[in-house]
mmCIF file of C-alpha atoms in Angstrom:
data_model
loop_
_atom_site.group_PDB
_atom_site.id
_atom_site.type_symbol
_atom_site.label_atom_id
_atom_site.label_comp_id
_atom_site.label_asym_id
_atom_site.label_seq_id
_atom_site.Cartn_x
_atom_site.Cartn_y
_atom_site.Cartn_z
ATOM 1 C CA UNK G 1 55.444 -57.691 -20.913
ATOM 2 C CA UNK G 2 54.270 -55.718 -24.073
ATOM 3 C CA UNK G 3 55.305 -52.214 -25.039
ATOM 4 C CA UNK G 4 52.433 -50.253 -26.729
ATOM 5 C CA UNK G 5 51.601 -46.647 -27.966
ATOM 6 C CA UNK G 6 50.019 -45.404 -25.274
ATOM 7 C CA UNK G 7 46.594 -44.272 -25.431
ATOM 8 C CA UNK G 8 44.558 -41.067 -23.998
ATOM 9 C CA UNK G 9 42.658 -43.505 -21.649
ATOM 10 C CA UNK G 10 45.660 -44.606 -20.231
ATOM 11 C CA UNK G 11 46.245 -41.024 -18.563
ATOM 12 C CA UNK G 12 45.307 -40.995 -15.434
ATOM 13 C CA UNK G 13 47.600 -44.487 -14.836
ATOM 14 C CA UNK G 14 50.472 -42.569 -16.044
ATOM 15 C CA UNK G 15 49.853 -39.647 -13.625
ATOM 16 C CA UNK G 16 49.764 -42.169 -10.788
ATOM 17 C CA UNK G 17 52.711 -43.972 -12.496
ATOM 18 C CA UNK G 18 54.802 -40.647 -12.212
ATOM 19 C CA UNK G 19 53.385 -39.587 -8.702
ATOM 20 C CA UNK G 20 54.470 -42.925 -7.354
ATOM 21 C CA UNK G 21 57.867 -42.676 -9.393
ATOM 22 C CA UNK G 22 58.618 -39.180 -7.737
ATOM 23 C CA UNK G 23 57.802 -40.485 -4.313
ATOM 24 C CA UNK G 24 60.413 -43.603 -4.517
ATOM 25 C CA UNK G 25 62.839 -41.157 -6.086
ATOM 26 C CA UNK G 26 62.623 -38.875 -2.684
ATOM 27 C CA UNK G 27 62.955 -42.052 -0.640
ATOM 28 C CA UNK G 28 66.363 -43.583 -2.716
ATOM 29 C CA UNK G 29 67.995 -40.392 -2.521
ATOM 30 C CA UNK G 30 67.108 -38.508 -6.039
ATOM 31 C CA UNK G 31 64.973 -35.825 -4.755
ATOM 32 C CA UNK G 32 65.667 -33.287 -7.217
ATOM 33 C CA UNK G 33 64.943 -34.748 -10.547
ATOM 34 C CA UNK G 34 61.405 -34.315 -10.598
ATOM 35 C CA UNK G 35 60.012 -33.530 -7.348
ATOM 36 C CA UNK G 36 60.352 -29.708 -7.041
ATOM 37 C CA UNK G 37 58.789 -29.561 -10.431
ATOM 38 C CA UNK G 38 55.901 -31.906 -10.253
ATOM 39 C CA UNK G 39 57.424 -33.258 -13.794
ATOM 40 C CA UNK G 40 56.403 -34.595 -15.662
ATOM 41 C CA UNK G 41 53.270 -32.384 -16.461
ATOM 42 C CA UNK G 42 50.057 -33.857 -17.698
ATOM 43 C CA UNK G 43 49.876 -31.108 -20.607
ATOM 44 C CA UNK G 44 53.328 -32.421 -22.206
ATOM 45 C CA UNK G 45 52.316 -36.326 -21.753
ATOM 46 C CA UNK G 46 48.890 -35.111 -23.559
ATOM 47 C CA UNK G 47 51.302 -33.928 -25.992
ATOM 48 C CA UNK G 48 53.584 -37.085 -26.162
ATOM 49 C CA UNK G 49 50.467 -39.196 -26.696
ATOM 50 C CA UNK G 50 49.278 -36.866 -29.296
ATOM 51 C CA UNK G 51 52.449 -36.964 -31.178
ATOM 52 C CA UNK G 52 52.781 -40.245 -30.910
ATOM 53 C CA UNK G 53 55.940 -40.359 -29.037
ATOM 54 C CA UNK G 54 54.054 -41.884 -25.552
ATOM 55 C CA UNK G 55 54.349 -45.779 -24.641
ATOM 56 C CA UNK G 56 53.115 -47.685 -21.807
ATOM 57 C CA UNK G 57 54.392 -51.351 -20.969
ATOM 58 C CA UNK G 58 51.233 -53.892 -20.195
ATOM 59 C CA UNK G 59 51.788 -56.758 -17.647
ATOM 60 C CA UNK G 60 50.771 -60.001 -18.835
ATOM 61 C CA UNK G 61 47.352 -59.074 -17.413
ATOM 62 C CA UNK G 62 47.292 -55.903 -19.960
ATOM 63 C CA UNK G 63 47.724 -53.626 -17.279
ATOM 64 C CA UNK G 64 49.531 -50.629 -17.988
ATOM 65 C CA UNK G 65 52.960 -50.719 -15.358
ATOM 66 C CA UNK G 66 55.405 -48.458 -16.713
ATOM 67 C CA UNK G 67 55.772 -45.529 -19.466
ATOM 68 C CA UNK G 68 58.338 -43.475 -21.434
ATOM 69 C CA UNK G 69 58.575 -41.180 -24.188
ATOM 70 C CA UNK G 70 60.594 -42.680 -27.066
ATOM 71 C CA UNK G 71 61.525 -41.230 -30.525
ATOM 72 C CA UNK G 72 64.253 -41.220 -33.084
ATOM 73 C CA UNK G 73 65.907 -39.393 -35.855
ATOM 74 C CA UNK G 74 68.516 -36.407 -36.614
ATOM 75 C CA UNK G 75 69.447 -34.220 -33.729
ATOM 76 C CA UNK G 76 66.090 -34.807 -32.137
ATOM 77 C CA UNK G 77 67.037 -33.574 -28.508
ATOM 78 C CA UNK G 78 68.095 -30.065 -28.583
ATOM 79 C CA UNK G 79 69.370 -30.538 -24.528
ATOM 80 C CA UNK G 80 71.996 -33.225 -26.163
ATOM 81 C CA UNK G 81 73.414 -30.585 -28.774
ATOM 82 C CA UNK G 82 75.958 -29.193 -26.390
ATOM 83 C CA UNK G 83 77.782 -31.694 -24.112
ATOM 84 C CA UNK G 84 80.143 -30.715 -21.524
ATOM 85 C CA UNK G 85 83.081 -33.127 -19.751
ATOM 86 C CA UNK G 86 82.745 -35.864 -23.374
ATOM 87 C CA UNK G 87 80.951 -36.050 -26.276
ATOM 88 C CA UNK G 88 78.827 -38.331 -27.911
ATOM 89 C CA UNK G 89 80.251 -41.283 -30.436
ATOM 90 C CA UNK G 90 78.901 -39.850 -33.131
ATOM 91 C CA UNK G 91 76.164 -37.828 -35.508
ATOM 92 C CA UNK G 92 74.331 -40.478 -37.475
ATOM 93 C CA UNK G 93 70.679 -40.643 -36.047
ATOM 94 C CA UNK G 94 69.611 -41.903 -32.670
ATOM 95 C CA UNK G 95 66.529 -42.815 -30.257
ATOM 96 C CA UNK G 96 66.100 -40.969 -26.925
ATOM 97 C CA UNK G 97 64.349 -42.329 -24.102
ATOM 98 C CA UNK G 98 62.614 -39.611 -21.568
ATOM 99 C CA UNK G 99 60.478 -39.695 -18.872
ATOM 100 C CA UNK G 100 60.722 -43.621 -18.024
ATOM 101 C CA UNK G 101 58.872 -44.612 -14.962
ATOM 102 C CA UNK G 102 57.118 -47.896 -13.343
ATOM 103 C CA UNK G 103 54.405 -48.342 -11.049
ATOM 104 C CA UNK G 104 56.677 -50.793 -8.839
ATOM 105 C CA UNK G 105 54.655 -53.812 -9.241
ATOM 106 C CA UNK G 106 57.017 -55.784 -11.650
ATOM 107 C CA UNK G 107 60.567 -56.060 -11.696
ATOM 108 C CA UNK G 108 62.437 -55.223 -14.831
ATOM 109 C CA UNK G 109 60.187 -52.742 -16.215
ATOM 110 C CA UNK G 110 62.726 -49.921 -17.279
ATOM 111 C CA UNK G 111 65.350 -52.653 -19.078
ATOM 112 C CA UNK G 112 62.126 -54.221 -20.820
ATOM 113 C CA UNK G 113 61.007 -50.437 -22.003
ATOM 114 C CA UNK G 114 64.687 -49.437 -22.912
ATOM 115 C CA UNK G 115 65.666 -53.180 -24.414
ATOM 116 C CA UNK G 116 62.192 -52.382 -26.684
ATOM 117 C CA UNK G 117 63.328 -48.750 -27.544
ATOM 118 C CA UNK G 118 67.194 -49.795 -28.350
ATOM 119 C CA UNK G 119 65.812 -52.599 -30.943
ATOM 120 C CA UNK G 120 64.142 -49.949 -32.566
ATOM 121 C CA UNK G 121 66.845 -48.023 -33.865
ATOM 122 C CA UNK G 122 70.034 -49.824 -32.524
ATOM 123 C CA UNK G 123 71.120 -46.228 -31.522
ATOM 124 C CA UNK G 124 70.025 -44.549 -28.124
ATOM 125 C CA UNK G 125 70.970 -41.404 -26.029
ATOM 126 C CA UNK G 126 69.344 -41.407 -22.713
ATOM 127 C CA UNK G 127 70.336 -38.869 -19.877
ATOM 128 C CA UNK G 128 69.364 -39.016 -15.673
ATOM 129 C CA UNK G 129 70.142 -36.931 -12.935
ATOM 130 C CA UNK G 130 73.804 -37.112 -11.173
ATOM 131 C CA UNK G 131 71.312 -38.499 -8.109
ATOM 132 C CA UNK G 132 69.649 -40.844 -9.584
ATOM 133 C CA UNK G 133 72.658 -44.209 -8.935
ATOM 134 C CA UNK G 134 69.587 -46.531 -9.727
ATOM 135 C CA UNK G 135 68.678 -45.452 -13.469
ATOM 136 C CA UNK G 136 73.193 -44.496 -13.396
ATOM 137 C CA UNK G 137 73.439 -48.356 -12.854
ATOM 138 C CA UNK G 138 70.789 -50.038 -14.689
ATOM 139 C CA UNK G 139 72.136 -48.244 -17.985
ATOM 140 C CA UNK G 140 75.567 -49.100 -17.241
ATOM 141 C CA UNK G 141 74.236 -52.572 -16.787
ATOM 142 C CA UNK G 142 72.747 -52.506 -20.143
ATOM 143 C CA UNK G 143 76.052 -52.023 -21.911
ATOM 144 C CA UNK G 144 75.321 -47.902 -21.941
ATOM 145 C CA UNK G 145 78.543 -45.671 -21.735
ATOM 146 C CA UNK G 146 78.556 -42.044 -20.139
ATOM 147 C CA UNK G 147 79.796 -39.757 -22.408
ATOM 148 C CA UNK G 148 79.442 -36.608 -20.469
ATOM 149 C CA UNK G 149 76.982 -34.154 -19.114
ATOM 150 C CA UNK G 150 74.235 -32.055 -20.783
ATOM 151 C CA UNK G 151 71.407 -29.811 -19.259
ATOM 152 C CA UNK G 152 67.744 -29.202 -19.683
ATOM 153 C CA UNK G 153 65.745 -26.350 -19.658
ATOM 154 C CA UNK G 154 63.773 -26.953 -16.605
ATOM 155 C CA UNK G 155 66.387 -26.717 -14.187
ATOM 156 C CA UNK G 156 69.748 -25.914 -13.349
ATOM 157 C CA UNK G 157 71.074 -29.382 -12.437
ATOM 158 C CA UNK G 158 73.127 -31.532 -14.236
ATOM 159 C CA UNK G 159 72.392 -34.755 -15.828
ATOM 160 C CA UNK G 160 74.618 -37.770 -17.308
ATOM 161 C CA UNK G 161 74.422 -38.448 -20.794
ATOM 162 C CA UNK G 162 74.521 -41.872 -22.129
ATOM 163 C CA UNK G 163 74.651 -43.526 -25.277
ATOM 164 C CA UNK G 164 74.651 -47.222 -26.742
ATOM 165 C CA UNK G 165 75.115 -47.696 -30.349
ATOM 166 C CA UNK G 166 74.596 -51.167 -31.786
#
């Protein structure tokens, strides 16, 4: 597998990407996290890939099977400013990993995407839905720590915040 920035030709695989990731969400018991929303929408991916800040991961066949927004700096997620129940280790600066989906058609996708995105800076915060056990385990099987609970603007439920530092 390859990570690469994704590209405005990729778009309409990501928009199947995310439909199919919503529908095996409903069926494993997260319903909430993006369903009733539709999330993510295509104008903020347009955005992500604009800004730079989109990535698809290519099968060995250079298909696109996976996605996620990655970037990295200085209190770069507003959502992770206030933390309730913790707090995060600490205030140097720090990747965040959004929006991370595969198509289903490889295995290991989301640790290849978050291995990539954790070499980058050594430093990542990463959040998920208190129904989403699958994402809950695979970061806790990465070495990732829950430090607490933050929210986002789009709706009222929590999420678990998560951090790994090098």
């Amino acid at each position: 597998m390859k990570i690469r920035k994704t590209m405005e030709s990729d778009l309409d695989q990501i928009m199947k990407i995310y439909a199919y990731a919503r529908d095996f969400m409903e069926k494993t018991g997260n319903p909430n996290q993006w369903g009733p929303t539709n999330w993510p929408p295509v104008s903020l991916i347009r955005n992500d890939i604009k800004e730079g800040n989109s990535y698809v991961c290519t099968n060995d066949e250079d298909a696109v099977v996976g996605t996620f927004f990655f970037t990295q700096g200085h209190d770069i997620e507003p959502t992770y400013r206030e933390i309730t129940d913790g707090t995060w280790f600490g205030s140097d600066a720090y990747g965040v990993v959004h929006r991370i989906a595969s198509d289903g058609s490889e295995k290991g996708v989301g640790h290849f995407c978050i291995s990539w995105a954790f070499e980058q800076c050594g430093h990542l915060r990463m959040d998920t839905h208190t129904d989403n056990v699958i994402m809950q385990n695979l970061l806790e099987k990465m070495g990732f720590k829950r430090c607490g609970i933050i929210y986002v603007v789009e709706d009222n439920y929590p999420r678990y915040a998560y951090e790994k530092v090098k």
